[in-house]
Coordinates of C-alpha atoms and ligand atoms in Angstrom, one line a residue:
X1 CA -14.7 -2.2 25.2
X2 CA -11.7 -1.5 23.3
X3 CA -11.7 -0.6 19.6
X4 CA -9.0 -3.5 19.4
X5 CA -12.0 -6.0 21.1
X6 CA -14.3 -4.6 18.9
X7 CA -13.2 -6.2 15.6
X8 CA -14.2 -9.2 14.8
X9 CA -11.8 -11.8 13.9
X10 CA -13.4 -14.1 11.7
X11 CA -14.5 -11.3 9.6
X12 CA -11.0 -9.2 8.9
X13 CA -10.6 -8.3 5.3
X14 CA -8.0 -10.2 3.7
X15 CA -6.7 -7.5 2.1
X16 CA -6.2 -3.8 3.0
X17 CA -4.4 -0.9 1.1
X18 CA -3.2 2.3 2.1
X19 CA -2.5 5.8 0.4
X20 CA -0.5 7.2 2.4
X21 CA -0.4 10.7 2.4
X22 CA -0.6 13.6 4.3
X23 CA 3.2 13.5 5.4
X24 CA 3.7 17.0 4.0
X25 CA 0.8 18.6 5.4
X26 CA 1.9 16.5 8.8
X27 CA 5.0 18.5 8.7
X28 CA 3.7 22.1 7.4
X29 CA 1.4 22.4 10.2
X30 CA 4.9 21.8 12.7
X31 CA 7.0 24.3 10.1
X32 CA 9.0 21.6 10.0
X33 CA 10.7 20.8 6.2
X34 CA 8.2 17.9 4.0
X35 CA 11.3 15.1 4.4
X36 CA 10.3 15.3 8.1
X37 CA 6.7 14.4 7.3
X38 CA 8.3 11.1 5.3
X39 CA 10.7 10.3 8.1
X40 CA 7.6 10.1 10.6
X41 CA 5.5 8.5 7.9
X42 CA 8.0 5.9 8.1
X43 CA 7.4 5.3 11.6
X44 CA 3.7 4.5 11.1
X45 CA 4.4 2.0 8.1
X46 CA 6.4 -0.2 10.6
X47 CA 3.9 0.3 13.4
X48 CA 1.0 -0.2 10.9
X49 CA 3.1 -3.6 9.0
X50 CA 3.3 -4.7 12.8
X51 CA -0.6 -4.4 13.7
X52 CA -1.2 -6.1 10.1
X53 CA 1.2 -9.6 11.5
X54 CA -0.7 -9.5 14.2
X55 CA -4.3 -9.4 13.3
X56 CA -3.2 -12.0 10.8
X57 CA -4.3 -9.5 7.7
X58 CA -2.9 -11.8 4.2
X59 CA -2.2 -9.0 2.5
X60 CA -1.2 -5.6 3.0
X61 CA -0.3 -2.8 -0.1
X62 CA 1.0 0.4 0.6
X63 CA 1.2 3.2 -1.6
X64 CA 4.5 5.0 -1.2
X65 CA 5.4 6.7 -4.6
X66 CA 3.3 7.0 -7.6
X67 CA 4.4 7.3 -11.1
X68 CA 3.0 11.3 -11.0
X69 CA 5.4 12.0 -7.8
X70 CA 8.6 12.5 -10.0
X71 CA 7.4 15.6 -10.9
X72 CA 7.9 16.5 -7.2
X73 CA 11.0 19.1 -6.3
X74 CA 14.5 16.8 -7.2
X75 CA 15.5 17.3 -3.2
X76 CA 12.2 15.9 -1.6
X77 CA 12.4 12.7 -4.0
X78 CA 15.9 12.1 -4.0
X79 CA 15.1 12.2 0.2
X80 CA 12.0 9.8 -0.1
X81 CA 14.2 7.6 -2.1
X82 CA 17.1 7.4 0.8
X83 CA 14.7 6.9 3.1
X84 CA 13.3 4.2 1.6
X85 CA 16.8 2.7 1.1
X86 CA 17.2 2.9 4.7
X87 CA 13.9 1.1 5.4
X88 CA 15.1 -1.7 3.5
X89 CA 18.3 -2.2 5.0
X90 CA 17.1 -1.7 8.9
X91 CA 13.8 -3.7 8.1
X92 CA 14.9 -6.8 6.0
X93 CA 16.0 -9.1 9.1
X94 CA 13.0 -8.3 10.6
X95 CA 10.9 -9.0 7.8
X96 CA 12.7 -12.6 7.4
X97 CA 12.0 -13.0 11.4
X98 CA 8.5 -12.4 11.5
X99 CA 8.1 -14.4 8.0
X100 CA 6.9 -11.4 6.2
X101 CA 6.8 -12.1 2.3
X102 CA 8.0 -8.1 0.5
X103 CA 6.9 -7.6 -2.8
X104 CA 6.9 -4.7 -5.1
X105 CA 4.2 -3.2 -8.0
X106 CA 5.0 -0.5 -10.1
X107 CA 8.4 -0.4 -13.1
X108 CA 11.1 -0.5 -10.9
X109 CA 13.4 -0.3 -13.9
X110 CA 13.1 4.1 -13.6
X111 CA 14.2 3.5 -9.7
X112 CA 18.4 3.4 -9.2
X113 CA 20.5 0.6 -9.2
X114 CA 20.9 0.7 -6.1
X115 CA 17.3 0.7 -5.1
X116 CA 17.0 -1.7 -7.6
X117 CA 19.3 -4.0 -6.0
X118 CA 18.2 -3.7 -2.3
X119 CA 14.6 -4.3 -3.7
X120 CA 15.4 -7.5 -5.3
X121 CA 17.4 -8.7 -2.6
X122 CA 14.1 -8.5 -0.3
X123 CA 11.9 -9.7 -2.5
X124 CA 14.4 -12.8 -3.2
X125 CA 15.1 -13.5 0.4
X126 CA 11.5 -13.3 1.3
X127 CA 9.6 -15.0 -1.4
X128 CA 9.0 -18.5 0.5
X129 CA 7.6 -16.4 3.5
X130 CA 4.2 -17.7 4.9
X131 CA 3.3 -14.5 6.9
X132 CA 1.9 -11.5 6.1
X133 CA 2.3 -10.2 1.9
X134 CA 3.9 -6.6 2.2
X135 CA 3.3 -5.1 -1.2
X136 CA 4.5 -1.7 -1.4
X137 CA 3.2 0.3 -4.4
X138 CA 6.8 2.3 -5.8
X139 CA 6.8 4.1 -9.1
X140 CA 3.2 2.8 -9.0
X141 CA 0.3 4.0 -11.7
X142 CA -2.7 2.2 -12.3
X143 CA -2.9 3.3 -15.7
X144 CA 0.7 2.5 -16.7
X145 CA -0.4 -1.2 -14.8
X146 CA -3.1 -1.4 -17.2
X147 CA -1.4 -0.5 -20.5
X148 CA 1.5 -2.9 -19.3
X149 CA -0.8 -5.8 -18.7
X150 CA -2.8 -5.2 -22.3
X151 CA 0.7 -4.9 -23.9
X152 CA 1.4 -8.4 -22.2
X153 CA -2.0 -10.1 -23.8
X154 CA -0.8 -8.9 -27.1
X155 CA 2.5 -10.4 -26.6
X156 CA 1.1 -13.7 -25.5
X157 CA -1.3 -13.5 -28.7
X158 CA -4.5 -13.5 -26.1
X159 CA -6.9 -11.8 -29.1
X160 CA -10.4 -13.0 -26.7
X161 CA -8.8 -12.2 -22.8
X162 CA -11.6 -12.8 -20.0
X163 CA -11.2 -10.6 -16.6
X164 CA -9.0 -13.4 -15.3
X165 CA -6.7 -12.9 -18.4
X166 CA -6.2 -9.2 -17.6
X167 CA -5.7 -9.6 -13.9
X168 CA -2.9 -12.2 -14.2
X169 CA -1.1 -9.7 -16.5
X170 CA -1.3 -7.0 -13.4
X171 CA 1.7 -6.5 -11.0
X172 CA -0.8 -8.0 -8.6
X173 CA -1.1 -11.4 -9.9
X174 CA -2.6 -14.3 -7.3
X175 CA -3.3 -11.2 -5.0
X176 CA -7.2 -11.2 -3.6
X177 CA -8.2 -7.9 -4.8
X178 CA -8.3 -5.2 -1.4
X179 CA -11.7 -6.1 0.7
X180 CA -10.6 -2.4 2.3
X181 CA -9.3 1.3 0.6
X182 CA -8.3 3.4 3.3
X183 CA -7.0 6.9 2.3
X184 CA -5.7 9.3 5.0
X185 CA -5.6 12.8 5.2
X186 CA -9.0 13.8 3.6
X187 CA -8.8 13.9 -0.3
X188 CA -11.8 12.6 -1.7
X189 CA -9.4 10.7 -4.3
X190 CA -7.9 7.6 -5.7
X191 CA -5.1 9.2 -7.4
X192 CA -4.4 6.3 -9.9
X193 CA -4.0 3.7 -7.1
X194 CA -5.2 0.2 -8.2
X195 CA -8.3 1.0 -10.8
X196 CA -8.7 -2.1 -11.7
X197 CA -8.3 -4.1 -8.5
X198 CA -10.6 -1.8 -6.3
X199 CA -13.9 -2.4 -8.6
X200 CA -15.6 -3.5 -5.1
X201 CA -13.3 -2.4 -2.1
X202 CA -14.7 -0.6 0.8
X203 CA -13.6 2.9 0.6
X204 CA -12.2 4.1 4.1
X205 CA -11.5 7.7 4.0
X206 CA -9.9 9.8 7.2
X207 CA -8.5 13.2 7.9
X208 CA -5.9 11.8 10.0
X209 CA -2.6 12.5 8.5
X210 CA -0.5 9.7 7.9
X211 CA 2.4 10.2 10.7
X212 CA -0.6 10.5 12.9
X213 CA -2.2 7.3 12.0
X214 CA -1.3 4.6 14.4
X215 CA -3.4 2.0 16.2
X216 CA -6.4 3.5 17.1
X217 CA -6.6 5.0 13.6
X218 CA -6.0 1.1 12.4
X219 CA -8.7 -0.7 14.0
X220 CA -11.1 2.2 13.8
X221 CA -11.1 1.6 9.5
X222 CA -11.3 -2.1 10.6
X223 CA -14.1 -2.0 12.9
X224 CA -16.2 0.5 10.0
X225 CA -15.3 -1.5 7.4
X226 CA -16.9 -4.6 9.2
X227 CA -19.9 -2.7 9.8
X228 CA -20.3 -2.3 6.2
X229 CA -22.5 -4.6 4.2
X230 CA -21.0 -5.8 1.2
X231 CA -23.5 -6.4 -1.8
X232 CA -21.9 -6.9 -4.9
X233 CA -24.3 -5.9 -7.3
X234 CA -26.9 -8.0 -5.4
X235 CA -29.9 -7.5 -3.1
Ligands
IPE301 C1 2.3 11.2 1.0 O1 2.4 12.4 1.6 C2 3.6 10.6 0.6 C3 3.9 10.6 -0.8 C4 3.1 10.9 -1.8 C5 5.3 10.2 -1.2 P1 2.4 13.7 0.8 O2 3.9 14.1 0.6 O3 1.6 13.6 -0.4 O4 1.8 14.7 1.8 P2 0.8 16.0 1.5 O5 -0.3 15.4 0.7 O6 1.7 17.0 0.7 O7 0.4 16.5 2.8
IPE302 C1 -0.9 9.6 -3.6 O1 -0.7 10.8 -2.9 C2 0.4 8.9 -3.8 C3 1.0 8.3 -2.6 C4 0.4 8.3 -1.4 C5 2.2 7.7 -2.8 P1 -0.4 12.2 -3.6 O2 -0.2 13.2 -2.6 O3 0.6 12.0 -4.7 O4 -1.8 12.4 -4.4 P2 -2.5 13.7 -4.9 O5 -1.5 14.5 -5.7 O6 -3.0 14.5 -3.7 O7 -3.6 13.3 -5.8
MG303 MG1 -0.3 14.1 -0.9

């Protein structure tokens, strides 16, 4: 049987998120320069945003830039930003075909105008989408997400918030919190992805590196994480 026969369809988490990483190592171990290891990581997003539409997964967020990456050398984000530029522009019709719904979390407002712009444009043209929810995490830290959503129950005079309260002041509002965490390339880490929103998720951690992560890699975290028995705090 097939790893792809193997998973169980009336048992898929409803939503999985991705750190991505290992696209530098990826392109080290081929002496190749680290924007190579982001071009090839870009492969796998659309390959792994493709698997997602068809297994019917609600929601998928992937980690592409945290708020600590700026203090990476100006060339190699100035290059993951173009890149990400270009995935917008070759991906949007696409997205609109296949009824994917592209959302953002993380402040935007330190990304470029431009960025800015081709961001809102996708989000705008593919907020009545019923498919797949493709939440890309950009300029993303959990603790800045935090801060900003207490900051937010101030403003609204919320002096009592319950749990609820907090996580409708999170840039994932209405979004199930991740049934699945899958990390690639080996660090033992969350890096400030999601805190709040991964109190229960099933950790999936592999030493693939990200370019190398395609559909066997997919199904395997599916597969373990369906094996897993989810207790909640209960017996
Ligand atoms: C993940 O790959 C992509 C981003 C953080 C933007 P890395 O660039 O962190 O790859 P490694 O960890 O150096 O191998
Ligand atoms: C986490 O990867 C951030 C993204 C995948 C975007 P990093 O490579 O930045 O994380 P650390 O530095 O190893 O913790
Ligand atoms: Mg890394």
């Amino acid at each position: 049987m097939s790893l792809r026969e193997k998973i169980d369809l009336t048992k898929l988490p409803k939503h999985i998120a991705i750190i991505m990483d290992g696209n530098g190592r990826w392109a080290k171990k081929r002496l190749l320069p680290r924007i190579i290891g982001h071009t090839n990581g870009v492969k796998t997003v659309k390959r792994i945003v493709e698997l997602a539409r068809e297994l019917n997964i609600q929601v998928l967020t992937l980690y592409a830039f945290s708020t600590e990456n700026w203090q990476r050398p100006k060339d190699e984000v100035s290059g993951i930003m173009t890149l990400l530029k270009t995935y917008l522009k070759s991906e949007l019709e696409n997205m609109i075909e296949n009824q994917v719904s592209f959302r953002v979390i993380g402040d935007i407002s330190k990304m470029s105008a431009e960025i800015q712009t081709e961001l809102k444009n996708a989000i705008e043209k593919t907020k009545d989408m019923k498919g797949l929810v493709l939440n890309i995490a950009l300029n993303y830290g959990s603790r800045q997400e935090i801060l900003m959503a207490c900051k937010n129950l101030i403003d609204k005079g919320i002096k009592n918030p319950t749990e609820q309260d907090l996580s409708d002041s999170l840039y994932t509002k209405g979004l199930p919190d991740p049934d699945l965490l899958i990390r690639t390339s080996g660090e033992m880490r969350i890096s400030n992805f999601l805190l709040w929103q991964i109190a229960y998720t099933e950790i999936y951690i592999t030493d693939v590196l990200w370019p190398d992560f395609k559909d066997e890699e997919f199904y395997k975290a599916i597969v373990e994480f369906q094996k897993r028995e989810r207790r909640f705090g209960k017996i």
